[in-house]
Coordinates of C-alpha atoms in Angstrom, one line a residue:
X1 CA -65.3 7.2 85.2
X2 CA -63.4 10.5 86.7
X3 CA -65.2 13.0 87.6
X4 CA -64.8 15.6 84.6
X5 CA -66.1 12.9 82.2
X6 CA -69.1 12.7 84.6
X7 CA -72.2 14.7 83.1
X8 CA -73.4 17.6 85.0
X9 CA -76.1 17.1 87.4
X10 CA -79.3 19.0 86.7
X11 CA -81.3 21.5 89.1
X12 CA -84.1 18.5 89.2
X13 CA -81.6 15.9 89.9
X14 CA -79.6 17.5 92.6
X15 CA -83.1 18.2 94.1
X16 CA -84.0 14.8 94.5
X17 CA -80.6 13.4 95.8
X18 CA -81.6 16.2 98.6
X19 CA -84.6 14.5 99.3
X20 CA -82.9 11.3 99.2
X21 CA -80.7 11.7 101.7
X22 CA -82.7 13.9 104.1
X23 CA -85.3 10.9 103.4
X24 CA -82.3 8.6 104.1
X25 CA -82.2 10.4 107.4
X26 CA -85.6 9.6 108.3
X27 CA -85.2 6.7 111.1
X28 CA -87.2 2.8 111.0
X29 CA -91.2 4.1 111.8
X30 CA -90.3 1.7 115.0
X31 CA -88.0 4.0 116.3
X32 CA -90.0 7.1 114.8
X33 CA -92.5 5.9 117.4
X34 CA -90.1 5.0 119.9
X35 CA -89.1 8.7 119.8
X36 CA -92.4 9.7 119.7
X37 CA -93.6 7.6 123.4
X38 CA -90.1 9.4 125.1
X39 CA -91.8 12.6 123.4
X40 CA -95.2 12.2 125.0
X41 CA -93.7 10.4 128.5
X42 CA -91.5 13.8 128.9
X43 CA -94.3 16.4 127.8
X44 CA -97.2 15.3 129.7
X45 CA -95.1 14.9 132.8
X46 CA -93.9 18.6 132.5
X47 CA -97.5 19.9 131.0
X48 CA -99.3 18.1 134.0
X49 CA -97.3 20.2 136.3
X50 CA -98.6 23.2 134.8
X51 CA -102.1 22.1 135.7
X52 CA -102.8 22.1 131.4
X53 CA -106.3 21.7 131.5
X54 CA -109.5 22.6 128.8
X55 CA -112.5 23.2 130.1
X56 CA -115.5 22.3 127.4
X57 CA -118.9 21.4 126.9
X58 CA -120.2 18.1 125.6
X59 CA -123.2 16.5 124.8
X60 CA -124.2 13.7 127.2
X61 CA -125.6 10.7 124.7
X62 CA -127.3 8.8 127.4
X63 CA -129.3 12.7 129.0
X64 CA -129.0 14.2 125.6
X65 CA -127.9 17.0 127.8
X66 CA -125.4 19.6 127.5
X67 CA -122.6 18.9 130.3
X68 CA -119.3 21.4 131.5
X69 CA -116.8 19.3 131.8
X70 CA -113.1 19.7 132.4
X71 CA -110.1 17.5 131.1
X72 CA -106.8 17.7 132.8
X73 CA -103.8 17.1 131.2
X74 CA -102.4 13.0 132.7
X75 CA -98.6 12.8 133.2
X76 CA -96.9 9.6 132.4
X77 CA -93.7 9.4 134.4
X78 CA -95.6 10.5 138.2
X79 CA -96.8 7.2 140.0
X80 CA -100.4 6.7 138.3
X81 CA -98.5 7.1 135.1
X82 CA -95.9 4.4 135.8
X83 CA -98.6 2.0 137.2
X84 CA -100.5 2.3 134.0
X85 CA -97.2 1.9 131.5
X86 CA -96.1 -1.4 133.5
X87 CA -100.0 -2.7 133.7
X88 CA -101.3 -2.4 130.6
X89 CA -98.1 -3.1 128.4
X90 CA -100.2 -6.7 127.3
X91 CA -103.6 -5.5 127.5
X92 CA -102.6 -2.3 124.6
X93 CA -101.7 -4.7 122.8
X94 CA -104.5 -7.1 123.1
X95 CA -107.1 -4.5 122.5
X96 CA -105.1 -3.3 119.5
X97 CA -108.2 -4.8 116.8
X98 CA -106.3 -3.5 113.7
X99 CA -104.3 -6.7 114.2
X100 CA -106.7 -9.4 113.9
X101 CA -108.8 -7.2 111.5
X102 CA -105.2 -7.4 109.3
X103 CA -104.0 -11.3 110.0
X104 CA -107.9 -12.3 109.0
X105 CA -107.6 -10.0 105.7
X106 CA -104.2 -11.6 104.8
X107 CA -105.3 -14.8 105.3
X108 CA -107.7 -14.6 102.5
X109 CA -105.2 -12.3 100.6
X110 CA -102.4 -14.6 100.5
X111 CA -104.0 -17.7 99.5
X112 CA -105.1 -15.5 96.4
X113 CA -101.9 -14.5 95.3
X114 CA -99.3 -17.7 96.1
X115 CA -102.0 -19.1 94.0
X116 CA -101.7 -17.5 91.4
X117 CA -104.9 -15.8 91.0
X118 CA -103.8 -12.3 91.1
X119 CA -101.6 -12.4 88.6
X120 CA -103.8 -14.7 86.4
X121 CA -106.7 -12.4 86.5
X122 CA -104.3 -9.4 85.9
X123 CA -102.8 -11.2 82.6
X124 CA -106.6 -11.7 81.7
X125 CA -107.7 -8.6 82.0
X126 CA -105.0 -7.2 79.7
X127 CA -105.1 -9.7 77.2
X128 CA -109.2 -9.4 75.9
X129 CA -108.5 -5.5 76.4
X130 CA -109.6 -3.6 73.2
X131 CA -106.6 -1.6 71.7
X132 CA -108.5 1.7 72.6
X133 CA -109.6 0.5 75.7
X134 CA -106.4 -0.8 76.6
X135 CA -105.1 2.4 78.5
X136 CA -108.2 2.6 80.7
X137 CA -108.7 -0.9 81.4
X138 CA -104.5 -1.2 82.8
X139 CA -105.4 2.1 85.0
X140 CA -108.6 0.7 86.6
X141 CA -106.7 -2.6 87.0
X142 CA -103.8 -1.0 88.7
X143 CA -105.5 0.5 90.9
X144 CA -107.9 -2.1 92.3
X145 CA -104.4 -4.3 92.4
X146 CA -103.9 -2.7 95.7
X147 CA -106.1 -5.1 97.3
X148 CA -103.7 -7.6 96.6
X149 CA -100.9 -5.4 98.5
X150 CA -97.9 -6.1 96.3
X151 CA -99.2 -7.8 93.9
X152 CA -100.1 -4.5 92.1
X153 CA -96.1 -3.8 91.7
X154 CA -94.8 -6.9 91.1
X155 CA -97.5 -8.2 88.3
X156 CA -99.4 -5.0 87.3
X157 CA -96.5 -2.3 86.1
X158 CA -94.2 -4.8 84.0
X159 CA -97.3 -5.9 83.2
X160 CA -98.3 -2.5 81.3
X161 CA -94.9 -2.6 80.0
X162 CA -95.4 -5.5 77.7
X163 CA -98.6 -4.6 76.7
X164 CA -98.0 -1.1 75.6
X165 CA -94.8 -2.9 73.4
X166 CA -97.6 -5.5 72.0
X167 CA -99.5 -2.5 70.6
X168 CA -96.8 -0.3 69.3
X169 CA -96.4 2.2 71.9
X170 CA -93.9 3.0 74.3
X171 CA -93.1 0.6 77.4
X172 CA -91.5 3.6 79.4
X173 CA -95.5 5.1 78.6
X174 CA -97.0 1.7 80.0
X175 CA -94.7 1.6 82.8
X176 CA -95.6 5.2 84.1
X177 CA -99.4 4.4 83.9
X178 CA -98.9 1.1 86.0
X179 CA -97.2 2.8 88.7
X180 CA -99.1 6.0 88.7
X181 CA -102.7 3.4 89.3
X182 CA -100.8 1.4 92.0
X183 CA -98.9 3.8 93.8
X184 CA -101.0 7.2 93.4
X185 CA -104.2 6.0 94.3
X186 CA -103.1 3.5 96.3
X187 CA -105.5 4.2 99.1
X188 CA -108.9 3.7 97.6
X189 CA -110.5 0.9 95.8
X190 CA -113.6 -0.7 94.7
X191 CA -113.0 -3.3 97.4
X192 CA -112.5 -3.0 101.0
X193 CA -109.0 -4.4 101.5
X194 CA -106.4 -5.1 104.4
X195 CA -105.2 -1.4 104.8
X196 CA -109.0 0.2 105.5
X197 CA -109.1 -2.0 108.6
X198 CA -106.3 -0.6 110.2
X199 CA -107.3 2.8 108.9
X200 CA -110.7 2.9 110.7
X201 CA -109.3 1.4 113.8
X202 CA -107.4 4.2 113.8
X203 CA -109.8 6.6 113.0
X204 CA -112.0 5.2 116.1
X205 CA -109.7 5.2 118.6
X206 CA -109.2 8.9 118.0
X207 CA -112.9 9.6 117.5
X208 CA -113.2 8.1 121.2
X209 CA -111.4 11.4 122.2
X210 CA -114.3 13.2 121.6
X211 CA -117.0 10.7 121.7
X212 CA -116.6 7.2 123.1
X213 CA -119.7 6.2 121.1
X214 CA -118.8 7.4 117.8
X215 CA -117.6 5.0 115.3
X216 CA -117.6 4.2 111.7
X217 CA -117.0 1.0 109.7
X218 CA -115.0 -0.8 107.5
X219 CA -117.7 0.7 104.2
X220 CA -118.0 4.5 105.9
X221 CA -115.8 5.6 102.7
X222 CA -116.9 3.1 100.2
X223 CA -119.1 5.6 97.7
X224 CA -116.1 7.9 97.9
X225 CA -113.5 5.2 97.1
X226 CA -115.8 4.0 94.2
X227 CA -116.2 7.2 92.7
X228 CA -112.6 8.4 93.4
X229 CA -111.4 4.7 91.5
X230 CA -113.1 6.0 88.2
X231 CA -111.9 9.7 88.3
X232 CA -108.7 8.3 88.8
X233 CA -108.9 5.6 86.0
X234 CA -109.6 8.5 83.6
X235 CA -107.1 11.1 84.4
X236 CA -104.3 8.7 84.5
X237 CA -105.2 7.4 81.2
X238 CA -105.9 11.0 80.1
X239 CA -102.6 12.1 81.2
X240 CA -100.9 9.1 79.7
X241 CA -102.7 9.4 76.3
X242 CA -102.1 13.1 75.7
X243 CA -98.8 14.1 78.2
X244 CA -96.5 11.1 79.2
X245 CA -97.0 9.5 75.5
X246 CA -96.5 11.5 73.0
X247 CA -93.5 13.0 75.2
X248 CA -92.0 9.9 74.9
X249 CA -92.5 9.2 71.1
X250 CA -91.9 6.4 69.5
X251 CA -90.1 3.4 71.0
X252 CA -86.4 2.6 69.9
X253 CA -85.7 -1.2 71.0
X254 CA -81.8 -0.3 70.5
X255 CA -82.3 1.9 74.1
X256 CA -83.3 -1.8 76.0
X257 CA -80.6 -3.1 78.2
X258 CA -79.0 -5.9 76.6
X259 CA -80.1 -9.3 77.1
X260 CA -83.9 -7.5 78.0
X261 CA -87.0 -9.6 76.8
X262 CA -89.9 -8.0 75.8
X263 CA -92.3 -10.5 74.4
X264 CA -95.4 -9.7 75.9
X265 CA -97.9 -12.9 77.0
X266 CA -100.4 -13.2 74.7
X267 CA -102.4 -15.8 76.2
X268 CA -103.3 -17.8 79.6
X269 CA -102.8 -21.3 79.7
X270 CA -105.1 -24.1 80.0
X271 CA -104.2 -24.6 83.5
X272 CA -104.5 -20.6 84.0
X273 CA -107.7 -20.8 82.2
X274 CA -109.5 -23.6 84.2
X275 CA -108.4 -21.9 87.2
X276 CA -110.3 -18.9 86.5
X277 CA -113.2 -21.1 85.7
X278 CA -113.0 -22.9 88.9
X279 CA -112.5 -19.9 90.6
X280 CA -115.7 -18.5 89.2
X281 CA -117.7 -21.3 90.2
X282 CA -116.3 -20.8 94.2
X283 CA -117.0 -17.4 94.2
X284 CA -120.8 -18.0 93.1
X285 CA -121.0 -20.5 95.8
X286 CA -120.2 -18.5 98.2
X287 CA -122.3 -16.0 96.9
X288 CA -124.9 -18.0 97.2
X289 CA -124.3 -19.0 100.8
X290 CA -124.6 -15.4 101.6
X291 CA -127.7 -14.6 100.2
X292 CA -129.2 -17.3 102.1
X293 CA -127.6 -16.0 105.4
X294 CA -128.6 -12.3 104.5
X295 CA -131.7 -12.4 102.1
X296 CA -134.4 -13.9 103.4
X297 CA -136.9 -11.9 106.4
X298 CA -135.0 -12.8 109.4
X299 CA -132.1 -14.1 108.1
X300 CA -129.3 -15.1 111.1
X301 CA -126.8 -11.9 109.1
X302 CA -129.5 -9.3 109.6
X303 CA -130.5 -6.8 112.3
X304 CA -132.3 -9.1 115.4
X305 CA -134.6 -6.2 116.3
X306 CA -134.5 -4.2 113.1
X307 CA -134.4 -6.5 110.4
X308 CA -132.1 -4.2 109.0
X309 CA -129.1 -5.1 106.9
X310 CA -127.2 -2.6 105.9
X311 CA -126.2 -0.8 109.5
X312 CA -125.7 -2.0 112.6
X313 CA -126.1 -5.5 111.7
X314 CA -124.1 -8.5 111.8
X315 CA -123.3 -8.3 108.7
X316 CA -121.7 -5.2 108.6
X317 CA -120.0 -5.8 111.7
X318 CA -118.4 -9.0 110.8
X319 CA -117.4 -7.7 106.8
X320 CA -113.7 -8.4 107.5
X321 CA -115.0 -12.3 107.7
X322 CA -116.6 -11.7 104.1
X323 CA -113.7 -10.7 102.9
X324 CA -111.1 -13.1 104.0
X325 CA -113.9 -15.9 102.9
X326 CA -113.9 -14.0 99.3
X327 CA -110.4 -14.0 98.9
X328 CA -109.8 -17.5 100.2
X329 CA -112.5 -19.2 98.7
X330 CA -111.6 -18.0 94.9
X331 CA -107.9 -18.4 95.4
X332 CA -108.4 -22.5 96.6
X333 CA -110.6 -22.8 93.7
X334 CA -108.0 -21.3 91.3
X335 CA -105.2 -23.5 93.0
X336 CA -107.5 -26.6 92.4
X337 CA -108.0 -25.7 88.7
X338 CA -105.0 -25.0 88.3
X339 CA -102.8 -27.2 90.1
X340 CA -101.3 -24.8 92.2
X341 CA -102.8 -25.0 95.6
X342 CA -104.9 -28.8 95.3
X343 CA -104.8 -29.7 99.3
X344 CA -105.5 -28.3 102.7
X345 CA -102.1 -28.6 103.7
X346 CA -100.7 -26.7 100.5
X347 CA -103.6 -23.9 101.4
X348 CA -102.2 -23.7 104.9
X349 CA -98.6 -23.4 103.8
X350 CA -100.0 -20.4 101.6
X351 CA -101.8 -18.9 104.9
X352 CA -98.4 -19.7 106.5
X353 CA -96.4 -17.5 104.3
X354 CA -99.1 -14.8 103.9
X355 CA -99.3 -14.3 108.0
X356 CA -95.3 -14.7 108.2
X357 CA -94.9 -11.8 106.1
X358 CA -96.9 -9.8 108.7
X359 CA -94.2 -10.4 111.2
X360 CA -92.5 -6.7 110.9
X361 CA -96.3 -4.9 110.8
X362 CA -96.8 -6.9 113.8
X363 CA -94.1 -5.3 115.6
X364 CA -94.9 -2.0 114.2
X365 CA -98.3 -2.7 115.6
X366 CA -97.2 -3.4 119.3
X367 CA -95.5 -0.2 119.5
X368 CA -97.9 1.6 117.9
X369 CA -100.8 0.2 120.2
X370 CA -98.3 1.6 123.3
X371 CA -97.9 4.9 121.5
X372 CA -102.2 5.4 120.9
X373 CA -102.8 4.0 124.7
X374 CA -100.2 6.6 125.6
X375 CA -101.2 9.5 124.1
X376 CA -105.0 8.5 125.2
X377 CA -104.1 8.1 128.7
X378 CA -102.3 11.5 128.8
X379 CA -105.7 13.4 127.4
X380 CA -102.6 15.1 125.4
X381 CA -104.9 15.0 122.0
X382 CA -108.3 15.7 123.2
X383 CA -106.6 19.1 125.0
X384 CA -104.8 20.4 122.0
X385 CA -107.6 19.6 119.9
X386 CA -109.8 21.2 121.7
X387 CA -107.7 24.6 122.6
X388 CA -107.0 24.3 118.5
X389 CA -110.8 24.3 117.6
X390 CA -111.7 26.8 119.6
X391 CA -109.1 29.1 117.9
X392 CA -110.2 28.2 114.7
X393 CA -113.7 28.2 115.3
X394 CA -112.6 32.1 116.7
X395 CA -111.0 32.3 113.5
X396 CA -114.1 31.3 111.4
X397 CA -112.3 29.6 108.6
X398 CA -114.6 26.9 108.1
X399 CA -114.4 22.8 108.2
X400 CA -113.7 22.4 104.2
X401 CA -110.8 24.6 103.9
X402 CA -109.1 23.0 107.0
X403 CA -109.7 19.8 105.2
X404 CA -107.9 21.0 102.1
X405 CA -105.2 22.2 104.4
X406 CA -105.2 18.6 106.1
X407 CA -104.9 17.0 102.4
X408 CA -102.0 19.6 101.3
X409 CA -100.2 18.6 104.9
X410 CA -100.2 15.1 104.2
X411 CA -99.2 15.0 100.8
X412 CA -96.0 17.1 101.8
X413 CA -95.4 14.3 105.0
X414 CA -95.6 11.8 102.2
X415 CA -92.7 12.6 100.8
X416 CA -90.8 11.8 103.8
X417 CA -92.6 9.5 105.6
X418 CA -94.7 7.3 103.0
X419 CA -96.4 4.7 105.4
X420 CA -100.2 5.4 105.5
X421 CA -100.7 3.4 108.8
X422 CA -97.8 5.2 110.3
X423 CA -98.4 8.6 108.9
X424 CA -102.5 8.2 109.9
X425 CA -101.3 6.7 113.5
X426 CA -100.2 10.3 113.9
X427 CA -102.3 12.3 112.6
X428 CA -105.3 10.6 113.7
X429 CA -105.3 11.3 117.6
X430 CA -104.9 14.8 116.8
X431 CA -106.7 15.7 113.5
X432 CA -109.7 13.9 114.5
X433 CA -110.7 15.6 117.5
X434 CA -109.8 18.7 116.7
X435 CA -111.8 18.6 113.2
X436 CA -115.2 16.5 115.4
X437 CA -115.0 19.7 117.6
X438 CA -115.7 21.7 114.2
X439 CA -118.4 19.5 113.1
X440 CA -116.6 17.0 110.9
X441 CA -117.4 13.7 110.7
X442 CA -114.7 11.4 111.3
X443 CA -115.3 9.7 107.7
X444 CA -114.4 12.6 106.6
X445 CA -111.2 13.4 108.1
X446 CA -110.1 10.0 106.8
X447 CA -111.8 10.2 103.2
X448 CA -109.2 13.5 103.5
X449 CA -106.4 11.5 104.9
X450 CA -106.6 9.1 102.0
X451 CA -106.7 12.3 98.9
X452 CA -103.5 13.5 100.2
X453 CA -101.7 10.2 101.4
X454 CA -101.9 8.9 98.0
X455 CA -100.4 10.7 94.5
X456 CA -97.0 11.8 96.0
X457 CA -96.2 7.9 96.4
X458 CA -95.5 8.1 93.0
X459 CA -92.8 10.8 93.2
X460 CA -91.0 10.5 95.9
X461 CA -87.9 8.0 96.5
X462 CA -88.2 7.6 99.2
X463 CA -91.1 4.9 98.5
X464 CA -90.0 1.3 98.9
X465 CA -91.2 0.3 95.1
X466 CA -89.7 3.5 93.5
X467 CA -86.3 2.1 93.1
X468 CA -88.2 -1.0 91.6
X469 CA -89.9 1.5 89.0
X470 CA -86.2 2.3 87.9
X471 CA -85.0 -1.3 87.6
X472 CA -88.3 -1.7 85.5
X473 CA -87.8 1.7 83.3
X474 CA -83.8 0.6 82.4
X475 CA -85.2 -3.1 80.8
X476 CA -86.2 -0.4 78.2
X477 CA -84.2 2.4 78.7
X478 CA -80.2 1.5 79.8
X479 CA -79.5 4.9 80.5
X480 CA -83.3 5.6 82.9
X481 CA -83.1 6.7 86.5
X482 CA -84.4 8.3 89.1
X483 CA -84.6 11.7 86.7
X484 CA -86.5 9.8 84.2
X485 CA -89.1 8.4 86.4
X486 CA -89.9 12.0 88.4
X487 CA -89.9 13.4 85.1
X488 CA -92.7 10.8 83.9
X489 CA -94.5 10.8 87.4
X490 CA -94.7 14.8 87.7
X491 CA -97.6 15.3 85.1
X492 CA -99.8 12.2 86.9
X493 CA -98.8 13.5 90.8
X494 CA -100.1 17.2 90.1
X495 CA -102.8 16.6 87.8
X496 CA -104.3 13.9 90.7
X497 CA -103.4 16.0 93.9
X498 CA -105.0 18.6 91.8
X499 CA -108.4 16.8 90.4
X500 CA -109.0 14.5 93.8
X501 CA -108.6 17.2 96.3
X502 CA -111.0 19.2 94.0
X503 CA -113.3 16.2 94.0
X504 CA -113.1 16.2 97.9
X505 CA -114.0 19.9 97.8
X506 CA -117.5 19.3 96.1
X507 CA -118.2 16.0 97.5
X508 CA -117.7 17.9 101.1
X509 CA -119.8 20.9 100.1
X510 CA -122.4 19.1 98.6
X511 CA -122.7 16.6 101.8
X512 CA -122.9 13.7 99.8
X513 CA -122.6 10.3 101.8
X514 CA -118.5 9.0 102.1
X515 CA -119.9 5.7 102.4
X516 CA -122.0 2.4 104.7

């Protein structure tokens, strides 16, 4: 086609190939890093010169005291500096926990979905779904999908697709819904998953700035996840009920792309079926394992002095075992009922694949440990946090607006850089601090963190599934792209940055608990 037969590009278009190619611009988040540890080597060698130092006052946990102390900026590239980089190259990496906490997630994780119980369960779900129900019910599902990792955009959003055709309304409606649930909240969920272990280890590391004796858990944002799962599930069905639908219309099959098939599943099979069954039955064993372990006075999964479960108890501390044990106990069972995963060997092959899959986050993850031990080692983060909070605590703006500001920064990063563990690894040495200093509590920082990492994934093109959105959107439309799906995702993105952030506010301001 020439290029005076080609159709004028609209303001919206033209805007997003901008963003596309200054996204395009933005390098591998290895080398972002990379750029980042020559950043930090160069500064803090030219800062410690300078004699950067903050003097401040911190409480003592051991006195309860009030102590003056001082904390010097730490150059990298003087001989201390050079001593530390070659020595501790192995050991940063060792004492990096967000890797085991994600290979032991993953392990559970994968043997769920190569067998089959992911998508089985999804299929389920959207086949005994009441008409009016229907809308809610893919929403909820899509975003809890998440745990799964990719399961959510591989199964979920054609998923929604076919279902919406079964009932008469318009794919390109059920489509939008599915990827607004798994992308735009893709940060919270009923369960804790994969992603909140790296997230908190994160989260510590930086809190250790401030306090070494200040940590939070795998649960610390589990009430606000819950609740932030259900607000979501309603306004993306809302949205899609009363904006994206009846924008849309009523579906003309002629628009499909030839050779498309739309016949939607409208039932499991036997083997699916006694899968599900079996799978049941494991996951009540193991439930009943546990409550052995963690009911009874005394139990091994309790407090030793306290008694206490919920806490600092074993339990708590070894969740991440709980969930791999969840995950892998329901997915054998499925494989055995349904003839998908029957041996051990076939369930390590699964594990195989699942932890082979890690091998680029495992990279990501050795660089990134250098980058945090780095940046720790330099006291860069704990001096600009505190010089920042005392300006702003001069400035008297208060914690829950410099939240909202956090949330509005991040969502704007997200456009460009759409990694939550990169994006939080960061933000989190810096952000942290400075908002502890001001009385936050690091829970909250990251219940923040996750509000405005989350709707714009939906948006931008940046995201690795948004070109997979488009491939889904022509099956129905042959003439969809990038235009159509912004134009469908706009209405969910604001009305969700909008709502959560303002759900943030008052859960902030009325000092409700983020979580265990």
């Amino acid at each position: 086609m020439s290029n005076a037969d080609a159709a004028p590009r609209s303001t919206m278009q033209r805007l997003l190939d901008g963003v596309e190619r200054v996204g395009n611009m933005v390098p591998h988040p290895v080398v972002i890093f990379l750029i980042l540890i020559a950043v930090v080597m160069v500064l803090s060698t030219l800062l410690s010169l300078f004699g950067v130092a903050v003097t401040h006052e911190r409480i003592n946990p051991q006195t309860d005291t009030v102590e003056t102390t001082t904390t010097a900026l730490r150059g990298l590239l003087n001989i201390e500096g050079i001593r530390f980089i070659y020595s501790s190259l192995v050991p940063n990496f060792m004492s990096f926990t967000a890797v085991g906490l994600m290979i032991c997630a993953m392990i559970g994780a994968g043997v769920a979905e190569e067998s089959g119980l992911v998508t089985a369960l999804i299929h389920k779900l959207v086949i005994v779904s009441p008409r009016w129900a229907l809308t809610y019910i893919l929403a909820f599902v899509g975003i809890v999908a998440s745990v799964a990792a990719d399961a959510g955009y591989l199964v979920l959003i054609p998923l929604a697709g076919v279902a919406y055709l079964a009932v008469d309304r318009h794919p390109l409606a059920g489509l939008a819904l599915g990827f607004a649930a798994v992308a735009g909240a893709f940060t919270v969920n009923m369960l804790i998953k994969p992603l909140d272990a790296v997230l908190v280890e994160f989260t510590n590391d930086a809190a250790a700035l401030v306090n070494p004796d200040a940590t939070i858990g795998l649960a610390s944002n589990i009430w606000f996840s819950i609740v932030s799962v259900l607000v979501l599930t309603c306004i993306i069905a809302v949205i899609t009920d009363r904006v994206v639908g009846p924008r849309l219309g009523t579906y003309d099959p002629s628009e499909a792309s030839e050779g498309a098939t739309t016949e939607p599943k409208t039932m499991l099979s036997d083997e699916e079926t006694r899968g599900l069954k079996f799978a049941g039955y494991g996951l009540l064993g193991l439930v009943a394992v546990f409550l052995l372990l963690t009911v009874p006075p005394g139990a091994p999964l309790r407090d030793p002095t306290t008694g206490d479960l919920i806490g600092n108890s074993p339990f708590m501390n070894g969740l991440i075992a709980l969930i791999m044990l969840i995950f892998l106990t329901a997915g054998w069972c499925y494989g055995i009922g349904a003839g998908t995963l029957r041996t051990l060997p076939e369930v390590i092959a699964a594990i195989e694949k699942s932890v082979k899959g890690l091998g680029g986050t495992i990279f990501l993850f050795f660089v990134l440990s250098q980058f945090v031990a780095y940046f720790t080692y330099t006291n860069m983060g704990t001096v600009l946090a505190l010089g920042l909070s005392g300006v702003l605590q001069s400035a008297n703006i208060g914690a829950l607006p410099l939240l909202v500001g956090f949330i509005v920064v991040v969502a704007i990063i997200d456009l460009l850089l759409t990694g939550a563990i990169a994006k939080w690894a960061i933000f989190a040495p810096v952000f942290v601090p400075l908002l502890m200093n001001l009385g936050v509590e690091p829970e909250a920082v990251l219940a923040a963190y996750r509000v405005g990492d989350s709707p714009m994934n939906a948006i931008t093109p940046l995201n690795a599934y948004f070109a997979l959105m488009v491939g889904f959107a022509q099956k129905y439309n042959r003439n969809a792209g990038v235009g159509t799906v912004v134009s469908m995702m706009l209405p969910y993105v604001v009305w969700m940055f909008v709502l959560w952030t303002a759900l943030f506010a008052v859960w902030k301001a009325l000092g409700l608990p983020w979580g265990i």
